[in-house]
């Protein structure tokens, strides 16, 4: 057992002062130091510096570790041009990211206070790196393929990757399933995968309504995807539409990434099924896509969380940067309230969506905690300043273990 005494604790709903935390793998008790020392006389005591803030470790629900080699290989500004550049550079990017490259990306997240992440794994090249990560991991094995003729082979490959991820024997590593997107996965495959997801109660995610090209292709087999599908995949028409795609997820809470092109009817379906939207503002901006309409989500009480996406559409894996960019992109949102919502979107709400016992400084939760060195006394506008100043993160605890920093 250890007791830690910061100046301030952000839970993240309230800011506590004069409180300490007794923890082992989980948070045992939050109370004044004297009370904790009486109850746990053997506990080691960690006294933190002036203006130290302890808050929950951050949760990045959507990242592509396998694409971490990208620096300037990919074309930005237009979704289809980006996709063509991914296809053209795929081999170089995948082969260019060996274990040490993936470890570096995972360590970048740790340095930036990310204590849990959802890895979207296209090829299982990242399985070893994710299995050995210090963080809690939801490992989303991705299924892709819109051609019916390829369905069997692709499903066999998907199953073998899923099985391989199930052999990882460590606490806080959760095998899960990603359906790439409505335009890229044939309904036969979606249905087969969802059967497994439902039987085995796995976490489930999909990219959904990311680009105008996706909207037009799914609605009317037209737009920028027409040439892509006709030339590369010999398909004249979309294999599904958005309504049919969402119907497969009926009754199964899913994390839908991007959702910047969703219409009213789809939002109603998303709300009814308690799906969560993953907001990746930097990725959306770089790929020439729209900004997520968060007001529409809030009006309908649809949960949204914040993630970085991969280094294939970002320049760092830092949720503080992501939240700051979102704060500026949503320029008509009420500043303080929105900053507070963003912080919940990388802590308590992200934990709930991923099914993790984390994201909150509360008795019984995993001791995933980060220490920030604030420069001065926090005030009522702390949430705004957390996003603006990118305070130094001096310590990172995951399941009670110090994984970054020194005591
Ligand atoms: C496919 O495998 O069918 C596919 C992959 C990426 C984009 C579109 C389709
Ligand atoms: Fe993604």
mmCIF file of C-alpha atoms and ligand atoms in Angstrom:
data_model
loop_
_atom_site.group_PDB
_atom_site.id
_atom_site.type_symbol
_atom_site.label_atom_id
_atom_site.label_comp_id
_atom_site.label_asym_id
_atom_site.label_seq_id
_atom_site.Cartn_x
_atom_site.Cartn_y
_atom_site.Cartn_z
ATOM 1 C CA UNK A 1 0.000 0.000 0.000
ATOM 2 C CA UNK A 2 1.143 3.551 -0.780
ATOM 3 C CA UNK A 3 -0.229 6.929 0.173
ATOM 4 C CA UNK A 4 0.211 9.881 -2.173
ATOM 5 C CA UNK A 5 -0.360 13.504 -1.183
ATOM 6 C CA UNK A 6 -0.741 15.946 -4.058
ATOM 7 C CA UNK A 7 -1.820 19.567 -3.567
ATOM 8 C CA UNK A 8 -4.864 19.042 -5.734
ATOM 9 C CA UNK A 9 -6.890 16.107 -7.056
ATOM 10 C CA UNK A 10 -9.063 16.397 -10.164
ATOM 11 C CA UNK A 11 -11.532 13.518 -10.048
ATOM 12 C CA UNK A 12 -12.356 14.804 -12.943
ATOM 13 C CA UNK A 13 -15.742 16.163 -11.791
ATOM 14 C CA UNK A 14 -14.447 18.076 -8.786
ATOM 15 C CA UNK A 15 -11.189 19.551 -7.572
ATOM 16 C CA UNK A 16 -10.239 18.246 -4.123
ATOM 17 C CA UNK A 17 -7.725 19.861 -1.779
ATOM 18 C CA UNK A 18 -6.186 18.615 1.466
ATOM 19 C CA UNK A 19 -6.832 15.000 0.485
ATOM 20 C CA UNK A 20 -4.487 12.074 0.023
ATOM 21 C CA UNK A 21 -4.974 8.750 -1.747
ATOM 22 C CA UNK A 22 -4.187 5.282 -0.392
ATOM 23 C CA UNK A 23 -3.684 2.824 -3.225
ATOM 24 C CA UNK A 24 -2.246 -0.486 -4.294
ATOM 25 C CA UNK A 25 -3.379 -1.722 -7.714
ATOM 26 C CA UNK A 26 -6.614 0.139 -7.091
ATOM 27 C CA UNK A 27 -7.556 3.270 -5.215
ATOM 28 C CA UNK A 28 -8.386 2.134 -1.683
ATOM 29 C CA UNK A 29 -9.358 5.350 0.037
ATOM 30 C CA UNK A 30 -9.353 9.119 -0.422
ATOM 31 C CA UNK A 31 -9.124 11.067 2.855
ATOM 32 C CA UNK A 32 -6.891 13.488 4.791
ATOM 33 C CA UNK A 33 -3.329 12.174 5.246
ATOM 34 C CA UNK A 34 -3.561 11.647 9.047
ATOM 35 C CA UNK A 35 -6.641 9.492 8.632
ATOM 36 C CA UNK A 36 -4.994 7.343 5.957
ATOM 37 C CA UNK A 37 -1.787 6.961 7.955
ATOM 38 C CA UNK A 38 -3.791 5.772 10.940
ATOM 39 C CA UNK A 39 -5.652 3.243 8.841
ATOM 40 C CA UNK A 40 -2.597 2.109 6.837
ATOM 41 C CA UNK A 41 0.388 2.572 9.181
ATOM 42 C CA UNK A 42 2.701 0.432 7.002
ATOM 43 C CA UNK A 43 2.029 2.411 3.822
ATOM 44 C CA UNK A 44 4.891 4.230 2.131
ATOM 45 C CA UNK A 45 4.163 7.966 1.860
ATOM 46 C CA UNK A 46 4.751 10.010 -1.301
ATOM 47 C CA UNK A 47 4.639 13.766 -0.658
ATOM 48 C CA UNK A 48 4.351 15.728 -3.881
ATOM 49 C CA UNK A 49 5.647 19.207 -4.636
ATOM 50 C CA UNK A 50 3.812 22.511 -4.375
ATOM 51 C CA UNK A 51 1.156 23.017 -7.082
ATOM 52 C CA UNK A 52 1.046 19.323 -7.939
ATOM 53 C CA UNK A 53 -2.195 18.090 -9.488
ATOM 54 C CA UNK A 54 -3.178 14.434 -9.564
ATOM 55 C CA UNK A 55 -5.755 13.422 -12.159
ATOM 56 C CA UNK A 56 -6.869 10.191 -13.852
ATOM 57 C CA UNK A 57 -4.540 8.760 -16.494
ATOM 58 C CA UNK A 58 -5.755 9.629 -19.977
ATOM 59 C CA UNK A 59 -7.477 7.119 -22.253
ATOM 60 C CA UNK A 60 -6.870 7.116 -26.004
ATOM 61 C CA UNK A 61 -9.627 4.944 -27.460
ATOM 62 C CA UNK A 62 -8.449 4.972 -31.090
ATOM 63 C CA UNK A 63 -4.867 4.715 -32.350
ATOM 64 C CA UNK A 64 -3.179 2.792 -35.203
ATOM 65 C CA UNK A 65 0.189 1.718 -33.790
ATOM 66 C CA UNK A 66 1.187 -0.121 -36.999
ATOM 67 C CA UNK A 67 1.241 3.143 -38.957
ATOM 68 C CA UNK A 68 3.602 4.955 -36.577
ATOM 69 C CA UNK A 69 6.401 5.291 -39.170
ATOM 70 C CA UNK A 70 4.572 8.064 -41.009
ATOM 71 C CA UNK A 71 6.183 11.473 -40.906
ATOM 72 C CA UNK A 72 5.541 13.059 -44.310
ATOM 73 C CA UNK A 73 4.876 9.998 -46.484
ATOM 74 C CA UNK A 74 1.136 10.593 -46.704
ATOM 75 C CA UNK A 75 -0.779 13.275 -48.557
ATOM 76 C CA UNK A 76 -2.957 15.527 -46.404
ATOM 77 C CA UNK A 77 -5.891 17.814 -47.215
ATOM 78 C CA UNK A 78 -8.216 15.470 -49.109
ATOM 79 C CA UNK A 79 -9.555 12.134 -47.891
ATOM 80 C CA UNK A 80 -9.280 10.196 -51.152
ATOM 81 C CA UNK A 81 -5.805 11.535 -51.921
ATOM 82 C CA UNK A 82 -4.775 10.472 -48.430
ATOM 83 C CA UNK A 83 -6.248 6.991 -48.981
ATOM 84 C CA UNK A 84 -4.431 6.628 -52.328
ATOM 85 C CA UNK A 85 -1.220 7.693 -50.597
ATOM 86 C CA UNK A 86 -1.799 5.093 -47.848
ATOM 87 C CA UNK A 87 -2.200 2.368 -50.480
ATOM 88 C CA UNK A 88 0.888 3.553 -52.361
ATOM 89 C CA UNK A 89 3.038 3.733 -49.217
ATOM 90 C CA UNK A 90 1.497 0.827 -47.342
ATOM 91 C CA UNK A 91 4.480 -1.553 -47.647
ATOM 92 C CA UNK A 92 7.017 1.141 -46.771
ATOM 93 C CA UNK A 93 5.006 2.302 -43.786
ATOM 94 C CA UNK A 94 4.333 -1.166 -42.420
ATOM 95 C CA UNK A 95 7.861 -2.455 -43.044
ATOM 96 C CA UNK A 96 9.271 0.849 -41.850
ATOM 97 C CA UNK A 97 7.667 0.416 -38.443
ATOM 98 C CA UNK A 98 9.500 -2.332 -36.606
ATOM 99 C CA UNK A 99 9.082 -3.191 -32.948
ATOM 100 C CA UNK A 100 11.221 -0.281 -31.789
ATOM 101 C CA UNK A 101 9.164 2.182 -33.865
ATOM 102 C CA UNK A 102 5.952 0.863 -32.299
ATOM 103 C CA UNK A 103 7.489 0.861 -28.812
ATOM 104 C CA UNK A 104 8.418 4.501 -29.384
ATOM 105 C CA UNK A 105 4.819 5.418 -30.247
ATOM 106 C CA UNK A 106 3.549 3.585 -27.158
ATOM 107 C CA UNK A 107 6.164 5.304 -25.005
ATOM 108 C CA UNK A 108 5.196 8.684 -26.478
ATOM 109 C CA UNK A 109 1.666 8.025 -25.232
ATOM 110 C CA UNK A 110 2.975 7.090 -21.773
ATOM 111 C CA UNK A 111 5.054 10.277 -21.578
ATOM 112 C CA UNK A 112 1.922 12.201 -22.526
ATOM 113 C CA UNK A 113 -0.038 10.674 -19.654
ATOM 114 C CA UNK A 114 -1.956 8.040 -21.621
ATOM 115 C CA UNK A 115 -2.475 5.044 -19.343
ATOM 116 C CA UNK A 116 -4.941 3.082 -21.519
ATOM 117 C CA UNK A 117 -5.377 2.861 -25.271
ATOM 118 C CA UNK A 118 -7.524 1.169 -27.872
ATOM 119 C CA UNK A 119 -5.232 -0.151 -30.624
ATOM 120 C CA UNK A 120 -6.804 -0.674 -34.039
ATOM 121 C CA UNK A 121 -4.723 -3.524 -35.408
ATOM 122 C CA UNK A 122 -4.925 -4.130 -39.164
ATOM 123 C CA UNK A 123 -2.269 -6.841 -39.440
ATOM 124 C CA UNK A 124 -1.368 -7.921 -35.881
ATOM 125 C CA UNK A 125 2.125 -6.545 -36.491
ATOM 126 C CA UNK A 126 1.533 -4.536 -33.306
ATOM 127 C CA UNK A 127 0.456 -7.470 -31.136
ATOM 128 C CA UNK A 128 3.828 -7.944 -29.441
ATOM 129 C CA UNK A 129 4.327 -4.219 -28.801
ATOM 130 C CA UNK A 130 0.803 -3.878 -27.386
ATOM 131 C CA UNK A 131 1.109 -7.057 -25.304
ATOM 132 C CA UNK A 132 4.285 -5.646 -23.752
ATOM 133 C CA UNK A 133 2.942 -2.115 -23.301
ATOM 134 C CA UNK A 134 2.813 -0.719 -19.793
ATOM 135 C CA UNK A 135 -0.651 0.634 -20.471
ATOM 136 C CA UNK A 136 -4.037 -1.087 -20.306
ATOM 137 C CA UNK A 137 -4.845 -2.135 -23.864
ATOM 138 C CA UNK A 138 -8.047 -2.872 -25.735
ATOM 139 C CA UNK A 139 -6.695 -4.657 -28.807
ATOM 140 C CA UNK A 140 -9.149 -4.207 -31.685
ATOM 141 C CA UNK A 141 -8.476 -6.796 -34.410
ATOM 142 C CA UNK A 142 -9.652 -5.128 -37.586
ATOM 143 C CA UNK A 143 -11.735 -6.774 -40.298
ATOM 144 C CA UNK A 144 -11.633 -5.266 -43.794
ATOM 145 C CA UNK A 145 -12.692 -6.330 -47.295
ATOM 146 C CA UNK A 146 -15.582 -5.299 -49.495
ATOM 147 C CA UNK A 147 -15.275 -8.044 -52.126
ATOM 148 C CA UNK A 148 -17.521 -11.053 -51.514
ATOM 149 C CA UNK A 149 -15.079 -13.282 -53.386
ATOM 150 C CA UNK A 150 -12.402 -12.538 -50.790
ATOM 151 C CA UNK A 151 -14.669 -12.918 -47.765
ATOM 152 C CA UNK A 152 -13.633 -16.424 -46.682
ATOM 153 C CA UNK A 153 -9.904 -15.783 -46.873
ATOM 154 C CA UNK A 154 -10.218 -12.455 -45.091
ATOM 155 C CA UNK A 155 -12.372 -13.894 -42.348
ATOM 156 C CA UNK A 156 -9.929 -16.754 -41.760
ATOM 157 C CA UNK A 157 -7.095 -14.254 -41.435
ATOM 158 C CA UNK A 158 -9.173 -12.094 -39.062
ATOM 159 C CA UNK A 159 -10.006 -15.127 -36.892
ATOM 160 C CA UNK A 160 -6.398 -16.184 -36.627
ATOM 161 C CA UNK A 161 -5.411 -12.662 -35.525
ATOM 162 C CA UNK A 162 -8.242 -12.571 -33.003
ATOM 163 C CA UNK A 163 -7.176 -15.991 -31.671
ATOM 164 C CA UNK A 164 -3.553 -14.859 -31.406
ATOM 165 C CA UNK A 165 -4.632 -11.829 -29.361
ATOM 166 C CA UNK A 166 -6.607 -14.123 -27.051
ATOM 167 C CA UNK A 167 -3.416 -16.022 -26.180
ATOM 168 C CA UNK A 168 -1.924 -12.913 -24.520
ATOM 169 C CA UNK A 169 -2.019 -13.745 -20.859
ATOM 170 C CA UNK A 170 -1.794 -10.528 -18.985
ATOM 171 C CA UNK A 171 -4.106 -8.475 -16.890
ATOM 172 C CA UNK A 172 -5.540 -5.404 -18.565
ATOM 173 C CA UNK A 173 -5.114 -6.639 -22.136
ATOM 174 C CA UNK A 174 -8.497 -7.077 -23.804
ATOM 175 C CA UNK A 175 -8.915 -8.697 -27.244
ATOM 176 C CA UNK A 176 -11.653 -6.907 -29.213
ATOM 177 C CA UNK A 177 -13.017 -6.387 -32.736
ATOM 178 C CA UNK A 178 -12.905 -3.503 -35.226
ATOM 179 C CA UNK A 179 -15.016 -3.468 -38.364
ATOM 180 C CA UNK A 180 -13.048 -1.123 -40.633
ATOM 181 C CA UNK A 181 -15.973 0.868 -42.099
ATOM 182 C CA UNK A 182 -19.298 0.548 -43.951
ATOM 183 C CA UNK A 183 -17.676 1.085 -47.347
ATOM 184 C CA UNK A 184 -14.815 -1.360 -46.876
ATOM 185 C CA UNK A 185 -16.420 -4.388 -45.204
ATOM 186 C CA UNK A 186 -18.898 -6.658 -46.971
ATOM 187 C CA UNK A 187 -22.104 -7.315 -44.971
ATOM 188 C CA UNK A 188 -21.332 -11.060 -44.996
ATOM 189 C CA UNK A 189 -18.177 -10.311 -43.034
ATOM 190 C CA UNK A 190 -19.848 -7.792 -40.739
ATOM 191 C CA UNK A 191 -22.528 -10.316 -39.772
ATOM 192 C CA UNK A 192 -20.047 -13.131 -39.149
ATOM 193 C CA UNK A 193 -17.824 -10.947 -36.971
ATOM 194 C CA UNK A 194 -20.729 -9.523 -35.007
ATOM 195 C CA UNK A 195 -21.874 -13.018 -34.127
ATOM 196 C CA UNK A 196 -18.520 -13.617 -32.428
ATOM 197 C CA UNK A 197 -18.606 -10.208 -30.761
ATOM 198 C CA UNK A 198 -22.042 -10.880 -29.300
ATOM 199 C CA UNK A 199 -21.282 -14.461 -28.195
ATOM 200 C CA UNK A 200 -18.007 -13.506 -26.574
ATOM 201 C CA UNK A 201 -19.111 -10.065 -25.376
ATOM 202 C CA UNK A 202 -16.120 -8.341 -26.971
ATOM 203 C CA UNK A 203 -15.664 -4.593 -27.289
ATOM 204 C CA UNK A 204 -16.515 -3.374 -30.754
ATOM 205 C CA UNK A 205 -15.529 -0.388 -32.858
ATOM 206 C CA UNK A 206 -15.870 0.867 -36.459
ATOM 207 C CA UNK A 207 -14.945 3.917 -38.486
ATOM 208 C CA UNK A 208 -18.217 5.554 -39.489
ATOM 209 C CA UNK A 209 -19.075 8.505 -41.747
ATOM 210 C CA UNK A 210 -15.631 10.046 -41.884
ATOM 211 C CA UNK A 211 -15.686 11.757 -45.291
ATOM 212 C CA UNK A 212 -17.995 13.286 -47.850
ATOM 213 C CA UNK A 213 -16.736 10.579 -50.228
ATOM 214 C CA UNK A 214 -18.063 7.918 -47.833
ATOM 215 C CA UNK A 215 -21.420 9.731 -47.544
ATOM 216 C CA UNK A 216 -21.887 9.897 -51.326
ATOM 217 C CA UNK A 217 -20.695 6.359 -51.991
ATOM 218 C CA UNK A 218 -22.996 4.844 -49.363
ATOM 219 C CA UNK A 219 -25.958 7.037 -50.329
ATOM 220 C CA UNK A 220 -25.771 6.786 -54.101
ATOM 221 C CA UNK A 221 -22.633 4.890 -55.245
ATOM 222 C CA UNK A 222 -21.273 8.190 -56.511
ATOM 223 C CA UNK A 223 -18.661 10.790 -55.601
ATOM 224 C CA UNK A 224 -14.900 10.471 -55.115
ATOM 225 C CA UNK A 225 -15.099 6.783 -54.220
ATOM 226 C CA UNK A 226 -16.636 5.908 -57.618
ATOM 227 C CA UNK A 227 -13.305 5.895 -59.434
ATOM 228 C CA UNK A 228 -11.511 4.276 -56.486
ATOM 229 C CA UNK A 229 -13.890 1.320 -56.333
ATOM 230 C CA UNK A 230 -14.315 0.933 -60.094
ATOM 231 C CA UNK A 231 -10.612 0.956 -60.843
ATOM 232 C CA UNK A 232 -9.091 -0.725 -57.816
ATOM 233 C CA UNK A 233 -11.816 -3.146 -56.764
ATOM 234 C CA UNK A 234 -13.946 -3.533 -59.926
ATOM 235 C CA UNK A 235 -17.057 -2.468 -57.994
ATOM 236 C CA UNK A 236 -19.659 -0.179 -59.537
ATOM 237 C CA UNK A 237 -21.856 0.022 -56.465
ATOM 238 C CA UNK A 238 -21.526 0.209 -52.724
ATOM 239 C CA UNK A 239 -22.036 -3.142 -50.947
ATOM 240 C CA UNK A 240 -24.172 -1.565 -48.233
ATOM 241 C CA UNK A 241 -25.631 1.725 -47.047
ATOM 242 C CA UNK A 242 -25.311 3.488 -43.733
ATOM 243 C CA UNK A 243 -28.739 2.410 -42.488
ATOM 244 C CA UNK A 244 -28.123 -1.262 -43.208
ATOM 245 C CA UNK A 245 -24.624 -1.044 -41.698
ATOM 246 C CA UNK A 246 -25.910 0.493 -38.453
ATOM 247 C CA UNK A 247 -28.680 -2.104 -38.269
ATOM 248 C CA UNK A 248 -26.053 -4.842 -37.698
ATOM 249 C CA UNK A 249 -24.929 -3.015 -34.538
ATOM 250 C CA UNK A 250 -28.478 -2.875 -33.171
ATOM 251 C CA UNK A 251 -28.494 -3.732 -29.451
ATOM 252 C CA UNK A 252 -24.715 -3.737 -29.212
ATOM 253 C CA UNK A 253 -22.968 -0.654 -27.846
ATOM 254 C CA UNK A 254 -20.256 0.301 -30.326
ATOM 255 C CA UNK A 255 -17.535 2.939 -30.518
ATOM 256 C CA UNK A 256 -18.001 4.757 -33.837
ATOM 257 C CA UNK A 257 -14.996 6.792 -34.937
ATOM 258 C CA UNK A 258 -15.335 10.190 -36.692
ATOM 259 C CA UNK A 259 -19.079 10.379 -37.517
ATOM 260 C CA UNK A 260 -18.598 13.847 -38.992
ATOM 261 C CA UNK A 261 -21.027 13.171 -41.886
ATOM 262 C CA UNK A 262 -23.876 11.522 -39.962
ATOM 263 C CA UNK A 263 -27.441 12.598 -40.690
ATOM 264 C CA UNK A 264 -30.359 13.069 -38.316
ATOM 265 C CA UNK A 265 -31.747 9.568 -38.761
ATOM 266 C CA UNK A 266 -28.338 7.989 -38.097
ATOM 267 C CA UNK A 267 -27.895 10.111 -34.974
ATOM 268 C CA UNK A 268 -31.253 8.861 -33.709
ATOM 269 C CA UNK A 269 -30.124 5.264 -34.294
ATOM 270 C CA UNK A 270 -26.804 5.974 -32.570
ATOM 271 C CA UNK A 271 -28.622 7.486 -29.609
ATOM 272 C CA UNK A 272 -31.131 4.628 -29.322
ATOM 273 C CA UNK A 273 -28.332 2.057 -29.302
ATOM 274 C CA UNK A 274 -26.158 3.982 -26.847
ATOM 275 C CA UNK A 275 -23.203 3.982 -29.219
ATOM 276 C CA UNK A 276 -20.282 6.279 -28.435
ATOM 277 C CA UNK A 277 -18.720 8.632 -30.978
ATOM 278 C CA UNK A 278 -14.925 8.932 -31.026
ATOM 279 C CA UNK A 279 -13.867 12.464 -31.919
ATOM 280 C CA UNK A 280 -10.451 12.736 -33.649
ATOM 281 C CA UNK A 281 -10.221 16.449 -34.506
ATOM 282 C CA UNK A 282 -6.626 16.561 -35.776
ATOM 283 C CA UNK A 283 -7.144 13.590 -38.084
ATOM 284 C CA UNK A 284 -10.367 15.089 -39.451
ATOM 285 C CA UNK A 285 -8.656 18.412 -40.163
ATOM 286 C CA UNK A 286 -5.606 16.851 -41.827
ATOM 287 C CA UNK A 287 -7.635 14.549 -44.090
ATOM 288 C CA UNK A 288 -9.884 17.365 -45.313
ATOM 289 C CA UNK A 289 -12.946 16.139 -43.452
ATOM 290 C CA UNK A 290 -15.590 18.063 -41.526
ATOM 291 C CA UNK A 291 -15.479 18.971 -37.851
ATOM 292 C CA UNK A 292 -17.669 16.782 -35.633
ATOM 293 C CA UNK A 293 -20.960 18.489 -34.754
ATOM 294 C CA UNK A 294 -20.654 18.107 -31.006
ATOM 295 C CA UNK A 295 -23.622 20.373 -30.327
ATOM 296 C CA UNK A 296 -25.883 17.957 -32.202
ATOM 297 C CA UNK A 297 -24.496 15.078 -30.114
ATOM 298 C CA UNK A 298 -24.972 16.977 -26.848
ATOM 299 C CA UNK A 299 -28.520 17.954 -27.828
ATOM 300 C CA UNK A 300 -29.321 14.276 -28.263
ATOM 301 C CA UNK A 301 -27.300 13.150 -25.264
ATOM 302 C CA UNK A 302 -25.039 10.972 -27.390
ATOM 303 C CA UNK A 303 -21.795 10.190 -25.626
ATOM 304 C CA UNK A 304 -18.606 11.340 -27.354
ATOM 305 C CA UNK A 305 -14.980 10.847 -26.387
ATOM 306 C CA UNK A 306 -11.665 12.087 -27.772
ATOM 307 C CA UNK A 307 -8.830 10.147 -29.425
ATOM 308 C CA UNK A 308 -5.717 10.809 -31.487
ATOM 309 C CA UNK A 309 -6.189 8.341 -34.388
ATOM 310 C CA UNK A 310 -2.804 7.058 -35.605
ATOM 311 C CA UNK A 311 0.375 8.823 -36.666
ATOM 312 C CA UNK A 312 -0.918 8.182 -40.200
ATOM 313 C CA UNK A 313 -3.167 11.186 -39.635
ATOM 314 C CA UNK A 314 -1.524 13.006 -36.752
ATOM 315 C CA UNK A 315 1.850 14.475 -35.826
ATOM 316 C CA UNK A 316 1.843 13.283 -32.202
ATOM 317 C CA UNK A 317 -0.071 11.005 -29.862
ATOM 318 C CA UNK A 318 -1.014 13.522 -27.213
ATOM 319 C CA UNK A 319 -4.552 13.915 -25.895
ATOM 320 C CA UNK A 320 -3.759 17.334 -24.394
ATOM 321 C CA UNK A 321 -2.880 18.548 -27.908
ATOM 322 C CA UNK A 322 -6.014 16.860 -29.274
ATOM 323 C CA UNK A 323 -8.256 18.557 -26.707
ATOM 324 C CA UNK A 324 -6.656 21.945 -27.318
ATOM 325 C CA UNK A 325 -7.176 21.672 -31.064
ATOM 326 C CA UNK A 326 -10.800 20.654 -30.505
ATOM 327 C CA UNK A 327 -11.307 23.610 -28.168
ATOM 328 C CA UNK A 328 -10.201 25.958 -30.944
ATOM 329 C CA UNK A 329 -12.052 24.151 -33.740
ATOM 330 C CA UNK A 330 -15.357 24.338 -31.849
ATOM 331 C CA UNK A 331 -15.184 28.088 -31.591
ATOM 332 C CA UNK A 332 -18.842 28.621 -30.720
ATOM 333 C CA UNK A 333 -18.888 26.104 -27.853
ATOM 334 C CA UNK A 334 -18.964 27.628 -24.332
ATOM 335 C CA UNK A 335 -15.267 27.699 -23.447
ATOM 336 C CA UNK A 336 -15.145 26.394 -19.865
ATOM 337 C CA UNK A 337 -17.990 23.897 -20.175
ATOM 338 C CA UNK A 338 -16.546 22.493 -23.382
ATOM 339 C CA UNK A 339 -13.035 22.202 -21.884
ATOM 340 C CA UNK A 340 -14.560 20.226 -19.008
ATOM 341 C CA UNK A 341 -16.426 17.960 -21.440
ATOM 342 C CA UNK A 342 -13.215 17.343 -23.388
ATOM 343 C CA UNK A 343 -11.446 16.259 -20.198
ATOM 344 C CA UNK A 344 -14.278 13.848 -19.444
ATOM 345 C CA UNK A 345 -13.895 12.592 -23.017
ATOM 346 C CA UNK A 346 -10.366 11.361 -22.287
ATOM 347 C CA UNK A 347 -11.061 10.072 -18.763
ATOM 348 C CA UNK A 348 -14.352 8.950 -17.230
ATOM 349 C CA UNK A 349 -16.392 8.727 -20.448
ATOM 350 C CA UNK A 350 -13.630 7.010 -22.410
ATOM 351 C CA UNK A 351 -13.188 4.437 -19.636
ATOM 352 C CA UNK A 352 -16.891 3.711 -19.596
ATOM 353 C CA UNK A 353 -17.047 3.336 -23.381
ATOM 354 C CA UNK A 354 -14.076 0.931 -23.397
ATOM 355 C CA UNK A 355 -15.350 -0.973 -20.360
ATOM 356 C CA UNK A 356 -12.304 -0.121 -18.239
ATOM 357 C CA UNK A 357 -12.393 0.310 -14.460
ATOM 358 C CA UNK A 358 -10.466 3.563 -14.789
ATOM 359 C CA UNK A 359 -10.834 7.220 -15.778
ATOM 360 C CA UNK A 360 -11.754 8.471 -12.304
ATOM 361 C CA UNK A 361 -10.027 9.154 -9.008
ATOM 362 C CA UNK A 362 -12.491 7.231 -6.903
ATOM 363 C CA UNK A 363 -12.329 4.370 -4.413
ATOM 364 C CA UNK A 364 -12.341 1.017 -6.203
ATOM 365 C CA UNK A 365 -11.048 2.346 -9.521
ATOM 366 C CA UNK A 366 -7.687 1.205 -10.919
ATOM 367 C CA UNK A 367 -4.868 3.401 -9.672
ATOM 368 C CA UNK A 368 -4.184 4.941 -13.108
ATOM 369 C CA UNK A 369 -3.032 8.407 -12.095
ATOM 370 C CA UNK A 370 -0.904 11.154 -13.566
ATOM 371 C CA UNK A 371 0.817 14.019 -11.775
ATOM 372 C CA UNK A 372 0.948 17.420 -13.431
ATOM 373 C CA UNK A 373 3.198 20.233 -12.213
ATOM 374 C CA UNK A 374 0.941 23.289 -12.349
ATOM 375 C CA UNK A 375 2.811 26.571 -12.305
ATOM 376 C CA UNK A 376 0.469 28.187 -9.829
ATOM 377 C CA UNK A 377 -2.712 27.792 -7.802
ATOM 378 C CA UNK A 378 -5.574 26.445 -9.909
ATOM 379 C CA UNK A 379 -8.775 28.443 -10.138
ATOM 380 C CA UNK A 380 -12.338 27.810 -11.365
ATOM 381 C CA UNK A 381 -11.078 27.782 -14.944
ATOM 382 C CA UNK A 382 -8.619 24.932 -14.398
ATOM 383 C CA UNK A 383 -10.054 22.865 -17.299
ATOM 384 C CA UNK A 384 -9.222 25.628 -19.777
ATOM 385 C CA UNK A 385 -5.686 26.018 -18.439
ATOM 386 C CA UNK A 386 -5.054 22.283 -18.494
ATOM 387 C CA UNK A 387 -5.656 22.424 -22.239
ATOM 388 C CA UNK A 388 -3.751 25.631 -22.904
ATOM 389 C CA UNK A 389 -0.541 25.159 -20.950
ATOM 390 C CA UNK A 390 0.403 21.508 -21.470
ATOM 391 C CA UNK A 391 1.800 21.287 -17.948
ATOM 392 C CA UNK A 392 4.697 18.954 -17.339
ATOM 393 C CA UNK A 393 3.598 15.386 -16.532
ATOM 394 C CA UNK A 394 6.117 14.330 -13.916
ATOM 395 C CA UNK A 395 4.745 10.945 -12.896
ATOM 396 C CA UNK A 396 2.517 8.287 -14.423
ATOM 397 C CA UNK A 397 1.072 5.439 -12.367
ATOM 398 C CA UNK A 398 -0.675 2.508 -14.047
ATOM 399 C CA UNK A 399 -2.506 0.026 -11.838
ATOM 400 C CA UNK A 400 -0.621 1.502 -8.898
ATOM 401 C CA UNK A 401 2.836 1.085 -10.436
ATOM 402 C CA UNK A 402 5.046 4.078 -11.229
ATOM 403 C CA UNK A 403 5.724 3.701 -14.964
ATOM 404 C CA UNK A 404 7.157 7.160 -15.704
ATOM 405 C CA UNK A 405 9.028 9.587 -13.477
ATOM 406 C CA UNK A 406 10.769 9.117 -10.154
ATOM 407 C CA UNK A 407 9.729 9.183 -6.544
HETATM 408 C C1 LIG B 1 -11.429 -3.128 -49.330
HETATM 409 O O1 LIG B 1 -10.584 -3.903 -48.878
HETATM 410 O O2 LIG B 1 -12.401 -3.532 -49.935
HETATM 411 C C2 LIG B 1 -11.237 -1.655 -49.131
HETATM 412 C C3 LIG B 1 -10.143 -1.188 -48.412
HETATM 413 C C4 LIG B 1 -9.970 0.165 -48.215
HETATM 414 C C5 LIG B 1 -10.886 1.054 -48.730
HETATM 415 C C6 LIG B 1 -11.976 0.585 -49.437
HETATM 416 C C7 LIG B 1 -12.156 -0.760 -49.629
HETATM 417 FE FE1 LIG B 2 -8.655 5.393 -37.570
#
